[in-house]
Coordinates of C-alpha atoms (C1' of nucleotides) in Angstrom, one line a residue:
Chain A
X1 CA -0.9 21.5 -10.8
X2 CA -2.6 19.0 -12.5
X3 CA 0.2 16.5 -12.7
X4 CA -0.3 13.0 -14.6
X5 CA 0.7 10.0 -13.3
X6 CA 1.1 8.9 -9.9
X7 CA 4.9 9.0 -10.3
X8 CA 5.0 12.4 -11.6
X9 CA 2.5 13.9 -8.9
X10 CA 3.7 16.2 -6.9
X11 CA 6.3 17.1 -9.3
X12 CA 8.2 19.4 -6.7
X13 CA 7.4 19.5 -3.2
X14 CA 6.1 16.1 -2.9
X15 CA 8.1 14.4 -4.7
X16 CA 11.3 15.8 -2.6
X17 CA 9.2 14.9 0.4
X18 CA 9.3 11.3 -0.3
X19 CA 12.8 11.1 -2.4
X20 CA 14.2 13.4 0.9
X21 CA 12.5 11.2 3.6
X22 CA 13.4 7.8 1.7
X23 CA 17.0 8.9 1.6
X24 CA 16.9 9.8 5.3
X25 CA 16.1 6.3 6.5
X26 CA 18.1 4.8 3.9
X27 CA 21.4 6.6 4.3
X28 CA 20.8 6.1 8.2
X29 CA 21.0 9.8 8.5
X30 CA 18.1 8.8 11.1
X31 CA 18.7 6.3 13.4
X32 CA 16.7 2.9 13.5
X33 CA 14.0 3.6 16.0
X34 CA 14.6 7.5 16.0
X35 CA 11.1 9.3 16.1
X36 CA 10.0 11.1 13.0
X37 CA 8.0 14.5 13.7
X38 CA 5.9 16.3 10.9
X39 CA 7.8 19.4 12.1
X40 CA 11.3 17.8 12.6
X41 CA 11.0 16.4 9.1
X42 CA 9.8 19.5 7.4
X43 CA 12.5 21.4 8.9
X44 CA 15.2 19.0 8.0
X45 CA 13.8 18.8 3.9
X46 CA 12.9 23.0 4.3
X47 CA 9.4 21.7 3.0
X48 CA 5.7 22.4 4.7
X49 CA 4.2 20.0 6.8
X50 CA 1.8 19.2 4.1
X51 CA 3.7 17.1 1.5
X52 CA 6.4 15.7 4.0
X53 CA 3.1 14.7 6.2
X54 CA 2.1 12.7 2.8
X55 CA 5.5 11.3 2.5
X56 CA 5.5 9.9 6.3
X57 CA 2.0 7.9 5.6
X58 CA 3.1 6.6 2.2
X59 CA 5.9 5.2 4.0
X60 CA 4.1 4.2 6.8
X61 CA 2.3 2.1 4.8
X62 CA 5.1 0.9 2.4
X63 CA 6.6 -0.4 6.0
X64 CA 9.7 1.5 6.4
X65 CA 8.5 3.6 9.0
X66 CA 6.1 2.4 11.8
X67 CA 3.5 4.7 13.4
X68 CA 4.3 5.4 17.3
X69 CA 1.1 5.1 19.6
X70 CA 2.1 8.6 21.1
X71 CA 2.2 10.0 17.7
X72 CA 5.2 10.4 14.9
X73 CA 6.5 7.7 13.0
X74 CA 9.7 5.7 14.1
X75 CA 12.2 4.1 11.5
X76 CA 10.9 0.8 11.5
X77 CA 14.1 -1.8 11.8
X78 CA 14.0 -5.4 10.4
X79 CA 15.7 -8.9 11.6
X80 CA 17.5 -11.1 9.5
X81 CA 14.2 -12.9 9.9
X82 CA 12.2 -10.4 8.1
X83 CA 14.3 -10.1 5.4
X84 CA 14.5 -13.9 4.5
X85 CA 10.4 -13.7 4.8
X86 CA 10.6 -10.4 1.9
X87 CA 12.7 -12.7 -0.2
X88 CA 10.8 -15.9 0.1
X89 CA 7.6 -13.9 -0.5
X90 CA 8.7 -12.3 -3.7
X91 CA 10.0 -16.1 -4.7
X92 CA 6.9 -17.2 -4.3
X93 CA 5.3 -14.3 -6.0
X94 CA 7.8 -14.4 -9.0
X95 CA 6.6 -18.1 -9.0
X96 CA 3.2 -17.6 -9.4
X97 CA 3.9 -15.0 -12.4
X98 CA 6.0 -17.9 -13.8
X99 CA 3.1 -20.2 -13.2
X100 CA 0.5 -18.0 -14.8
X101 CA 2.8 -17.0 -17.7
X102 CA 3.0 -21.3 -18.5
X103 CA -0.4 -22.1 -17.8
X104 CA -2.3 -19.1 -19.7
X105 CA 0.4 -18.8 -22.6
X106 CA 2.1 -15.8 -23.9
X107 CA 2.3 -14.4 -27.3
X108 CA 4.8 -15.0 -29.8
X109 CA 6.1 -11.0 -30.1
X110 CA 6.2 -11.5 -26.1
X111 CA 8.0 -14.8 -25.3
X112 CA 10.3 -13.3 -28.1
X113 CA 11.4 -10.5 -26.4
X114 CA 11.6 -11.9 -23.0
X115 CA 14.1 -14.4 -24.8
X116 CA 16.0 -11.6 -25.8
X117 CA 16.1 -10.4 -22.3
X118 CA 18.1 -13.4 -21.5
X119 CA 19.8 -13.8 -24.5
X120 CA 21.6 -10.4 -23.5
X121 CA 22.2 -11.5 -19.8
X122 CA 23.8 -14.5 -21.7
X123 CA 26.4 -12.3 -23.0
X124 CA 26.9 -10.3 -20.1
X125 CA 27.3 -13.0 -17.6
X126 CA 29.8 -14.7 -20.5
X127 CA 32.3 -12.4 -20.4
X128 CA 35.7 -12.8 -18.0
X129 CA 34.8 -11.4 -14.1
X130 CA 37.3 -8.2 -15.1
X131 CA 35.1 -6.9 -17.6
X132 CA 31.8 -7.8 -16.2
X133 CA 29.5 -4.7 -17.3
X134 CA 28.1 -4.7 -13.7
X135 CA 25.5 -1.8 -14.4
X136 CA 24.0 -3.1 -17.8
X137 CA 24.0 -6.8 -16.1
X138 CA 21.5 -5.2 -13.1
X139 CA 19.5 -3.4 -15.6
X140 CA 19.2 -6.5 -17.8
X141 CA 18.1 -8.5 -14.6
X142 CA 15.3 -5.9 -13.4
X143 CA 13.6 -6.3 -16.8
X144 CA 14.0 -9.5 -16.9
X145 CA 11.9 -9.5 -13.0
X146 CA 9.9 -6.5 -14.8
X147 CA 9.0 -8.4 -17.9
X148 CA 8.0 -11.9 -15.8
X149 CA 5.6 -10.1 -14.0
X150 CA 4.0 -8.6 -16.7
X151 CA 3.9 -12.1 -18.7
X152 CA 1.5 -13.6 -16.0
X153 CA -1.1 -11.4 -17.6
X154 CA -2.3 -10.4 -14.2
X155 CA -2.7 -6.5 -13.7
X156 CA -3.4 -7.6 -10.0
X157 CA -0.3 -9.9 -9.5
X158 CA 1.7 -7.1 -11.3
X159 CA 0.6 -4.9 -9.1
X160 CA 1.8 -7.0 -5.8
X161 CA 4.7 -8.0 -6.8
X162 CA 5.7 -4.4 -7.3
X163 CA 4.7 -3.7 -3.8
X164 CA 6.7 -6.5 -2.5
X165 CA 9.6 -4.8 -4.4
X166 CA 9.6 -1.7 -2.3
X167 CA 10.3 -3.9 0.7
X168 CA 13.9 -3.7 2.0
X169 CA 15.8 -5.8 0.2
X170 CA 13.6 -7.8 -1.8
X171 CA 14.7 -6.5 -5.1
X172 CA 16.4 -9.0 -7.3
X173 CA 19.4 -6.7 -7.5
X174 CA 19.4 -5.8 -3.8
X175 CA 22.9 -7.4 -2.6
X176 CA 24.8 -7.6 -5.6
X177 CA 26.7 -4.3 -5.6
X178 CA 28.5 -5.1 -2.1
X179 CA 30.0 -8.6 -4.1
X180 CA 31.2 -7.6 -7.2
X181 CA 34.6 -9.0 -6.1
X182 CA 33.3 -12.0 -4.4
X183 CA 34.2 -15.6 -5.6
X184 CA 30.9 -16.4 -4.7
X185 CA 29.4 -13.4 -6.3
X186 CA 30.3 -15.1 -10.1
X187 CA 29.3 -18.6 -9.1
X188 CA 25.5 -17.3 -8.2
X189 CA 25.5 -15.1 -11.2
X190 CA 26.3 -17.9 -13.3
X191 CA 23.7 -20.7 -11.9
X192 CA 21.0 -17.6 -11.7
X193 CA 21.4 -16.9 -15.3
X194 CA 20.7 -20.8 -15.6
X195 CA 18.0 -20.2 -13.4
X196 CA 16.6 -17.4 -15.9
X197 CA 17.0 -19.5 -19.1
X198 CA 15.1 -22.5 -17.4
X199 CA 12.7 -19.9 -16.2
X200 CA 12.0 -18.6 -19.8
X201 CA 12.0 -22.1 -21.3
X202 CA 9.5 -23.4 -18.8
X203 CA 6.9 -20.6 -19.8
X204 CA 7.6 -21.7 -23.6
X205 CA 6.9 -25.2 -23.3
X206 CA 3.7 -24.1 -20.8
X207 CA 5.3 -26.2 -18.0
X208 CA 3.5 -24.2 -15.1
X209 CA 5.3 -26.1 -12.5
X210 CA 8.9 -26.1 -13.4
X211 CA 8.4 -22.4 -14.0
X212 CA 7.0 -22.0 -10.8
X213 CA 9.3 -24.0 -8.7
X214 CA 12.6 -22.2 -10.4
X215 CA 11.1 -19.1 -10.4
X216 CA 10.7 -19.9 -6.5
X217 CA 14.5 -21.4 -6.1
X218 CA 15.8 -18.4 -8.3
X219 CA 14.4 -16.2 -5.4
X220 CA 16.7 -18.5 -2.8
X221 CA 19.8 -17.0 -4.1
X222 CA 19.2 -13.5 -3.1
X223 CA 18.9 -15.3 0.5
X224 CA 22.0 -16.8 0.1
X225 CA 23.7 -13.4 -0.8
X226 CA 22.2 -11.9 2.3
X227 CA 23.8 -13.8 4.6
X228 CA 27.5 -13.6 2.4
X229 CA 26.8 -10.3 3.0
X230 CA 25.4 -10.5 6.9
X231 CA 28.2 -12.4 8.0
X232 CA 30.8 -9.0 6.5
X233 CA 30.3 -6.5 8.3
X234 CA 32.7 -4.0 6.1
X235 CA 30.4 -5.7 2.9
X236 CA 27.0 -4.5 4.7
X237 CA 28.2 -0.7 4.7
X238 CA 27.6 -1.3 0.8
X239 CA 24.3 -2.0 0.7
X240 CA 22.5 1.2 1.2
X241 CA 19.9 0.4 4.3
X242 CA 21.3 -2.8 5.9
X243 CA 21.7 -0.6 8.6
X244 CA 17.7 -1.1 8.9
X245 CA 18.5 -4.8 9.5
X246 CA 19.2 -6.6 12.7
X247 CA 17.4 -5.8 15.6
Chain B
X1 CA -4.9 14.6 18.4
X2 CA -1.8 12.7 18.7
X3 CA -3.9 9.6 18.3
X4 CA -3.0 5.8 18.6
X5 CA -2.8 3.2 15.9
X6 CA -3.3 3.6 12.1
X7 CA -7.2 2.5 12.3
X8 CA -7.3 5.2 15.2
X9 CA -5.7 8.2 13.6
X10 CA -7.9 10.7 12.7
X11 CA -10.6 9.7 15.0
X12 CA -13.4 12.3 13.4
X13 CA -13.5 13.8 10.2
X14 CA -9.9 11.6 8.4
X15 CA -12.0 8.6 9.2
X16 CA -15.4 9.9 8.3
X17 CA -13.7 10.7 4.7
X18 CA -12.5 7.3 4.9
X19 CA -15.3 5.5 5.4
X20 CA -17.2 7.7 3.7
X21 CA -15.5 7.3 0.7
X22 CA -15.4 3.7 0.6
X23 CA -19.1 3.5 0.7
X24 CA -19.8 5.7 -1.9
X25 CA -18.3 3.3 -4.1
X26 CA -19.0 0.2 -2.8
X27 CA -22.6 1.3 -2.4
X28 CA -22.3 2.5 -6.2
X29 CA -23.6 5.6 -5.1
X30 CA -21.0 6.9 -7.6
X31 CA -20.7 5.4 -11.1
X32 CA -18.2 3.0 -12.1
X33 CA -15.7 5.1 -14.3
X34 CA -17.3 8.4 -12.7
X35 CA -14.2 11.0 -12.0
X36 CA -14.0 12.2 -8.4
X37 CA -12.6 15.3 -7.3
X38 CA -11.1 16.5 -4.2
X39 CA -14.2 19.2 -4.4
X40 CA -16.6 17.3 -5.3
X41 CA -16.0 14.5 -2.7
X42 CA -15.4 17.0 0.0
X43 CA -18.6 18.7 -1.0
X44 CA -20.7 15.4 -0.7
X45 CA -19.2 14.6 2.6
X46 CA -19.2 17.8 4.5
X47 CA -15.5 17.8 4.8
X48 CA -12.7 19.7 3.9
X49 CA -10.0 19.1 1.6
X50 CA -7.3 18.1 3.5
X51 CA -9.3 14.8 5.2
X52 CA -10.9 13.8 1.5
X53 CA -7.2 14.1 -0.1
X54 CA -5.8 11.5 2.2
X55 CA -8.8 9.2 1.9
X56 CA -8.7 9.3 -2.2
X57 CA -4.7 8.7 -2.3
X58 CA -5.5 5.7 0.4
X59 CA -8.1 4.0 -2.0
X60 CA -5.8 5.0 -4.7
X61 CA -3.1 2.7 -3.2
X62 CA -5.5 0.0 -2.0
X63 CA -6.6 0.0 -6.1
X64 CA -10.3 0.4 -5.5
X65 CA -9.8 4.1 -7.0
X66 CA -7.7 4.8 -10.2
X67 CA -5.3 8.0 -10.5
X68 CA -6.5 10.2 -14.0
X69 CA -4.1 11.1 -15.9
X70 CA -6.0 14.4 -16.4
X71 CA -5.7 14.8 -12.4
X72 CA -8.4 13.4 -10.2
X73 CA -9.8 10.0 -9.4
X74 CA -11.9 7.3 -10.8
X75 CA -13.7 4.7 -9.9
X76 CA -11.9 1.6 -10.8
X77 CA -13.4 -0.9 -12.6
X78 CA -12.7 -4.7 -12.7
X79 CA -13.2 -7.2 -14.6
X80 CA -14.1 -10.7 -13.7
X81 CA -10.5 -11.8 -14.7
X82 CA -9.1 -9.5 -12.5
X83 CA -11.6 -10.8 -9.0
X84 CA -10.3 -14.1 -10.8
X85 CA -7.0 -13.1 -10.2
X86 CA -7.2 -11.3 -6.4
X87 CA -8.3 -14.6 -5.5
X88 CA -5.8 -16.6 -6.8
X89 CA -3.2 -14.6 -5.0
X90 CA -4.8 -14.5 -2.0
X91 CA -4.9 -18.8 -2.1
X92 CA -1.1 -18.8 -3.2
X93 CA -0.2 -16.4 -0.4
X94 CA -2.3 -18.0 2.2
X95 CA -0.8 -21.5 0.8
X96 CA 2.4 -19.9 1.5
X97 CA 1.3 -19.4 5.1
X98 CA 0.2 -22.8 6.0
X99 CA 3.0 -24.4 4.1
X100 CA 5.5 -22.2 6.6
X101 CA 3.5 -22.9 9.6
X102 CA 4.4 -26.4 8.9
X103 CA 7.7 -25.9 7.8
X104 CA 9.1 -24.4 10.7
X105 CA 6.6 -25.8 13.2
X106 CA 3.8 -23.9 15.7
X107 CA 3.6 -24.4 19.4
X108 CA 1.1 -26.6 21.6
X109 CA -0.9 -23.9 22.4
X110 CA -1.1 -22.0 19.4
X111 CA -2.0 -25.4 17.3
X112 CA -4.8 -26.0 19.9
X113 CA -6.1 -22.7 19.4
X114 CA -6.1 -23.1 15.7
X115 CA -7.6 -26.2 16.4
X116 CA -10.8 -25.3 18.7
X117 CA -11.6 -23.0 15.7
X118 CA -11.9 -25.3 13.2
X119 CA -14.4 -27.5 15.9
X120 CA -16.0 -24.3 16.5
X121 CA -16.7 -23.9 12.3
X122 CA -17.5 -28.2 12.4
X123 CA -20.6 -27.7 14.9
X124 CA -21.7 -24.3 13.0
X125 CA -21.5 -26.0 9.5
X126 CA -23.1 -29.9 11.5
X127 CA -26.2 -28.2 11.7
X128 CA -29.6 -28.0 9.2
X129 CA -29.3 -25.9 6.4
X130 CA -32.4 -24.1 8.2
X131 CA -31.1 -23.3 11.4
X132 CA -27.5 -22.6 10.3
X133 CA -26.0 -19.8 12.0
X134 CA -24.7 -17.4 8.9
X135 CA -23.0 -15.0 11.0
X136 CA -21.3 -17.1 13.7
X137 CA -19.9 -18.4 10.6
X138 CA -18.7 -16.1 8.9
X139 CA -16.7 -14.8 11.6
X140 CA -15.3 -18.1 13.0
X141 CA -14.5 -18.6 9.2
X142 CA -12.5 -14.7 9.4
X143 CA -10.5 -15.8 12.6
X144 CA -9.7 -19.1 10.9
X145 CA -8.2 -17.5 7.9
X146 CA -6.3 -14.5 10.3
X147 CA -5.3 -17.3 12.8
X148 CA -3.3 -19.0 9.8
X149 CA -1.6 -16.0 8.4
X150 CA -0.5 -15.2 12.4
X151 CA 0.6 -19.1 12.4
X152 CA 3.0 -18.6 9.4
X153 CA 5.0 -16.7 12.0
X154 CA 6.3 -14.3 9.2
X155 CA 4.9 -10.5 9.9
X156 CA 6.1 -9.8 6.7
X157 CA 3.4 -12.2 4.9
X158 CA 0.8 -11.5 7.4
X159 CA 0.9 -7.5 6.2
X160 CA 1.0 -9.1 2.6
X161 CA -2.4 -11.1 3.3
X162 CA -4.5 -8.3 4.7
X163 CA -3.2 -5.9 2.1
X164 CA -4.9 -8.8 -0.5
X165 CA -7.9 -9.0 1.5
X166 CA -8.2 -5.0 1.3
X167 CA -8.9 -6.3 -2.7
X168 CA -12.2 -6.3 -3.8
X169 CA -14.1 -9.3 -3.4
X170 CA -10.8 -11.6 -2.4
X171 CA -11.9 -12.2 1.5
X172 CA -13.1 -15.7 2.4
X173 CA -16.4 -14.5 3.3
X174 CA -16.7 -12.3 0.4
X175 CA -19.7 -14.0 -1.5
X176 CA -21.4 -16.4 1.1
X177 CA -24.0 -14.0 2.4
X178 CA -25.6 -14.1 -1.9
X179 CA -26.2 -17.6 -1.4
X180 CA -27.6 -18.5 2.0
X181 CA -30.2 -20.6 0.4
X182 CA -28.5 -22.0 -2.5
X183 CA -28.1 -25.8 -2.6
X184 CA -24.4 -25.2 -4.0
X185 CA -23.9 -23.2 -0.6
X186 CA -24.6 -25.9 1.4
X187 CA -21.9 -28.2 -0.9
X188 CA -19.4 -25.0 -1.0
X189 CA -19.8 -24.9 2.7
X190 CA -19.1 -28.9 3.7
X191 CA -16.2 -29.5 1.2
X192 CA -14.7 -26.0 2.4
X193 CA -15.1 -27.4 6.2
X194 CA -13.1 -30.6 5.2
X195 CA -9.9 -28.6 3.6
X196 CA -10.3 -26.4 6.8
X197 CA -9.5 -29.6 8.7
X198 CA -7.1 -30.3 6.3
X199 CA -4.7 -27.6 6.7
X200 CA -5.3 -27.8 10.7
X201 CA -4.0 -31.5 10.4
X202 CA -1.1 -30.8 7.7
X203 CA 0.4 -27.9 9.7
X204 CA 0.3 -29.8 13.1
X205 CA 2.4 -33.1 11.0
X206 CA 4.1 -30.7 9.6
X207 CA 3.5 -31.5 5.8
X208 CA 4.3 -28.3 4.4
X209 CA 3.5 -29.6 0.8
X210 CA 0.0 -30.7 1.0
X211 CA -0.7 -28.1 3.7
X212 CA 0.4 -25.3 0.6
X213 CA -1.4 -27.2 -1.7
X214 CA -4.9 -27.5 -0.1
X215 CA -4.6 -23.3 1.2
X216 CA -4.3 -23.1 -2.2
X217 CA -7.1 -25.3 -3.3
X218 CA -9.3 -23.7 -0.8
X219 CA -9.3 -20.8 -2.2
X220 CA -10.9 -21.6 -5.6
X221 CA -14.0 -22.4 -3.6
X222 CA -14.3 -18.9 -4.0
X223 CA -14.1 -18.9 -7.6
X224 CA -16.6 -21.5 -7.8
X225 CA -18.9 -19.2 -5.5
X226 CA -17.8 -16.2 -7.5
X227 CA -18.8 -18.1 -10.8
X228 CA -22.0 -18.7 -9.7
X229 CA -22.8 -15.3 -8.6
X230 CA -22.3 -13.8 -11.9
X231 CA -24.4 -16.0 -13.6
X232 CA -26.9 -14.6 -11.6
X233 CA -27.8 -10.7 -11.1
X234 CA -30.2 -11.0 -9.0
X235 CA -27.6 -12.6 -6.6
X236 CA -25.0 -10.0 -7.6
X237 CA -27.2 -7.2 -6.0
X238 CA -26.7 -8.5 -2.8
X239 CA -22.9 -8.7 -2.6
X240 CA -22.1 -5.1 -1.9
X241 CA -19.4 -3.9 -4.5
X242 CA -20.1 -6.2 -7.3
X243 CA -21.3 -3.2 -9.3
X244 CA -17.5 -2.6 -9.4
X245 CA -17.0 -5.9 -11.8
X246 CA -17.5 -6.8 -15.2
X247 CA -16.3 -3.6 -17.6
Chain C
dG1 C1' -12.0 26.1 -43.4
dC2 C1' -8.2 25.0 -40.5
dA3 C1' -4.8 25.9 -37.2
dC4 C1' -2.7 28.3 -33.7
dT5 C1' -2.8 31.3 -29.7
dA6 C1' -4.6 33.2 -25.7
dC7 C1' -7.6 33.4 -22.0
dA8 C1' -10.7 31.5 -18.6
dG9 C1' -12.0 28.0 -15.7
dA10 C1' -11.2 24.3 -12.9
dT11 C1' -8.2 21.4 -10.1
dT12 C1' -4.5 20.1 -7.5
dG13 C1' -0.1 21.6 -4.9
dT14 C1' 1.5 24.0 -1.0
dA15 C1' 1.7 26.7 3.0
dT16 C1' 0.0 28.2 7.2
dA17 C1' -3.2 29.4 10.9
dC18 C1' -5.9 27.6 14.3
dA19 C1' -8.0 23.8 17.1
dA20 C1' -7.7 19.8 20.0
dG21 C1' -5.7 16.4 22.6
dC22 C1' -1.9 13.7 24.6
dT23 C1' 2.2 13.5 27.5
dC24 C1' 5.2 14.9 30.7
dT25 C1' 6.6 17.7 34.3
dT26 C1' 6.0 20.3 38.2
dG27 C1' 4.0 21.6 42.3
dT28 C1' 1.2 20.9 46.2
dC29 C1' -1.2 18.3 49.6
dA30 C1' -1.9 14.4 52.5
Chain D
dT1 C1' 7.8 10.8 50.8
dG2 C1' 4.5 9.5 47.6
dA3 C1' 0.6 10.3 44.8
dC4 C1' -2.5 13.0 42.4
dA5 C1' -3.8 17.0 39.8
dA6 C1' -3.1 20.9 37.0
dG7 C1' -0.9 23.2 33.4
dA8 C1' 2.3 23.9 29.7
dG9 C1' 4.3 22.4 25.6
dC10 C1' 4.5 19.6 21.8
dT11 C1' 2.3 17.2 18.0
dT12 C1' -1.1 16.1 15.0
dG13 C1' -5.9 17.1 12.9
dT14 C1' -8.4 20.3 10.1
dA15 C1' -9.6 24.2 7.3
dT16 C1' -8.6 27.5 4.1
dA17 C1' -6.1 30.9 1.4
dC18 C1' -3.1 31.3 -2.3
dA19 C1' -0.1 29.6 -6.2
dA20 C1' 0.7 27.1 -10.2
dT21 C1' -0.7 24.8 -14.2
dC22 C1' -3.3 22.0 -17.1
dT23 C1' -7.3 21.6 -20.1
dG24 C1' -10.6 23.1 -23.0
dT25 C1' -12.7 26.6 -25.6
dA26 C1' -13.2 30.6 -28.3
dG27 C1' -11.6 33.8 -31.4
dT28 C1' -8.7 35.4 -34.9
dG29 C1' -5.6 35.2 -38.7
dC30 C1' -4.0 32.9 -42.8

DNA sequence: GCACTACAGATTGTATACAAGCTCTTGTCA
DNA sequence: TGACAAGAGCTTGTATACAATCTGTAGTGC
C-alpha cells in the first residue's frame, strides 16, 4: 500500500483510526479526562493496536489528547482561557498572511480571484436572514481563510496557520452553526464581511498594516461568538466539542 | 515500558530512531532530495521497522522530511526564502508573547526572574570579544527566549513557539556559533542585548505595543546573521543543517 | 514502432506475538 | 497497626510475518 499523499495514507485502517478516535473525543463519547488505552481504543474502533497507536500520537501532538505520565493518553480539556488564546493566535497569524500578502504583492490572476471570493460572500451575506444559504456562506468563508493564507506566499506560514486550525475551535467557522438564529449572529456576519472586503482591499493597495491589523480584529469576532455561545448552555450542545471546554 | 513524558517515551530504540534520524539529515549524511525508506533507514540504524516508522512520520510533521507521493520520504529542502520565512514567524509569535505579557501583566517575582536573566546576558555580552563566554551565552540567551513565551501566560502560544523553533534554523541561537570571531557578531551581539532590555522594560510598564514591536524587531537580527552566513560557505559549513538550504 | 497488458519487485499497511517495565494490590513481618 | 516487599496484571515497546498495492519493466500483439 503505497498510498500518495499524507491525507490519503492509510487509506483504510488508519485513516478510520484517526477519523474514529477524532469522533470519539469530539462527540464526548469519551469523557474529558477519561484515559485512552492502545487496547481500549482498538477494541472500541475493532482496529489493531498499530494504526489506532498512530492515531493516539498524532493527536497527542495535535493537542487534543494529552500523554499521562503512567502511560495512555487522557482527553485533554481546555478553559475558556485556552480557547480565546487559539483565536487570538490564528488573528495574529491570519495578520501576518495579510501583512505578507501587502507587503510582497500578489499577482493579478490572484488578487482576482480572491476578489471573487468576496464578491460571492457579498451576495450571500446580502440576502434576507430567512434565506441565508448557511452551508455555501461557511464554504465561501474557509476559502476565503484558505486563499489568505496562501496569498502571503509563505509555504511556512501556510503551513502554521493550518496547524493552528486543527486547534479546538480556532477555525473561522467554528461557532457559527449554534447561531444561525441569533440576532447577533447577522450583525457579526455583516461587519465580518466588511472585515473581509477591507481585508482584500488592503492587500490591493499593499497597505501591510491595515491588512494586518483587520485581519487581526476579524479574528476578535470569533471571540465574541464564543462567549454568545459560552454563556447558552443549550447553544454549546451545537457546537460539536465544547464539551472539551471549561475546566 | 509505560514510560513518562513525550521526550521520555521510548526510552531505547523509538528514541535512538529519533535521534538517529535527525542526525542523518542534519549531518547530511543523506542527500538533500535523497528518498528514505522505512528499510533502508531501519537498515542503517540497526532498528526495526516499527521505531523508524514513528521517527520518519514525526520529522514528516515537524517539515524537516517531506511525504513522496510515490510512498516514502525525502529530505526536505529549503530555500533561503523559506529560513526567511521560519524566522519571521517565530519574531511575530514571540512579539505576540511579549505584547501579552504586558497586556495582561506578570507578577513581581516572575518579572524579576526575567529580569536577572537579562543582567546575567549584560555581564556575558560586557566582556572582551576575546574572553567572551560563547556557551554561557547561548544558553542564558535560550532561557531568555523560553522565559518570555512562559511569561505570555498562554500555553497555547507557548506549544506554538517551540513547535517554530523545531523549524530549521529559526532558534535564537541558530547561527551565532558561525561567527564567533566576526566583527558583525560582536555588533549583532550588543544591539541584540539592548532590545533584550527592551522587551524586559516594556513588559514590566506594560507597553504591549512597543514590547510586540521590538520581539518582533529582534528577530530580524537573525536574518541579518543568516544573510551573512550565506554569503559565505566556508561559514555555512559550520552551522549544522545548512546543507538543507538553498535548492 | 507503439501501445497495452501482465508480471515481478519493492514498499508500505496491518496484525500479532513476545518482551519489558510500571503500578497497584496483597500479604507478611515487625 | 503500619510499612515494606513481592508478585500479578496491565500497558506500552519492539520485532516480524503477512497482506495489499503501486510502480516499473518487459514482452507481445497490432
Amino acid at each position: 500500500m503505497a498510498l500518495p499523499n499524507e491525507t490519503q495514507r492509510g487509506t483504510s485502517q488508519s485513516l478510520k483510526a484517526l477519523l474514529g478516535l477524532r469522533d470519539l473525543v469530539y462527540s464526548g463519547e469519551v469523557a474529558p479526562g477519561e484515559r485512552l488505552t492502545e487496547i481500549s481504543v482498538s477494541e472500541r474502533l475493532g482496529l489493531s493496536r498499530t494504526p489506532v497507536r498512530a492515531a493516539l500520537a498524532r493527536l497527542g501532538r495535535e493537542g487534543i489528547l494529552e500523554a499521562i505520565p503512567s502511560g495512555g493518553y487522557a482527553v485533554r480539556t481546555f478553559t475558556a482561557a485556552d480557547v480565546h488564546d487559539a483565536i487570538e493566535l490564528r488573528g495574529v497569524l491570519e495578520g501576518t498572511a495579510a501583512r505578507l500578502a501587502a507587503e510582497r504583492g500578489v499577482s493579478c490572476s490572484d488578487i482576482d480571484a480572491f476578489k471573487a471570493i468576496v464578491r460571492r460572500l457579498d451576495t450571500i451575506v446580502g440576502t434576507t436572514p430567512a434565506e441565508l444559504d448557511f452551508s455555501a456562506y461557511v464554504s465561501a468563508n474557509a476559502q476565503f481563510h484558505d486563499m489568505l493564507a496562501v496569498l502571503s506566499g509563505s509555504k511556512v506560514l501556510q503551513r502554521e496557520i493550518e496547524h493552528v486550525l486543527h486547534l479546538p475551535f480556532a477555525g473561522p467557522s467554528a461557532f457559527l452553526n449554534a447561531q444561525t438564529d441569533m440576532p447577533e449572529f447577522r450583525t457579526s456576519l455583516i461587519s465580518g464581511q466588511a472585515q473581509h472586503r477591507a481585508i482584500a482591499h488592503a492587500i490591493e493597495m499593499r497597505e501591510g498594516a491595515r491588512a494586518e491589523a483587520v485581519a487581526r480584529e476579524h479574528a476578535r469576532l470569533a471571540r465574541l461568538n464564543l462567549d454568545v455561545v459560552i454563556r447558552d448552555s443549550a447553544l454549546a450542545e451545537r457546537v460539536p466539542g465544547l464539551r472539551l471546554v471549561s475546566g
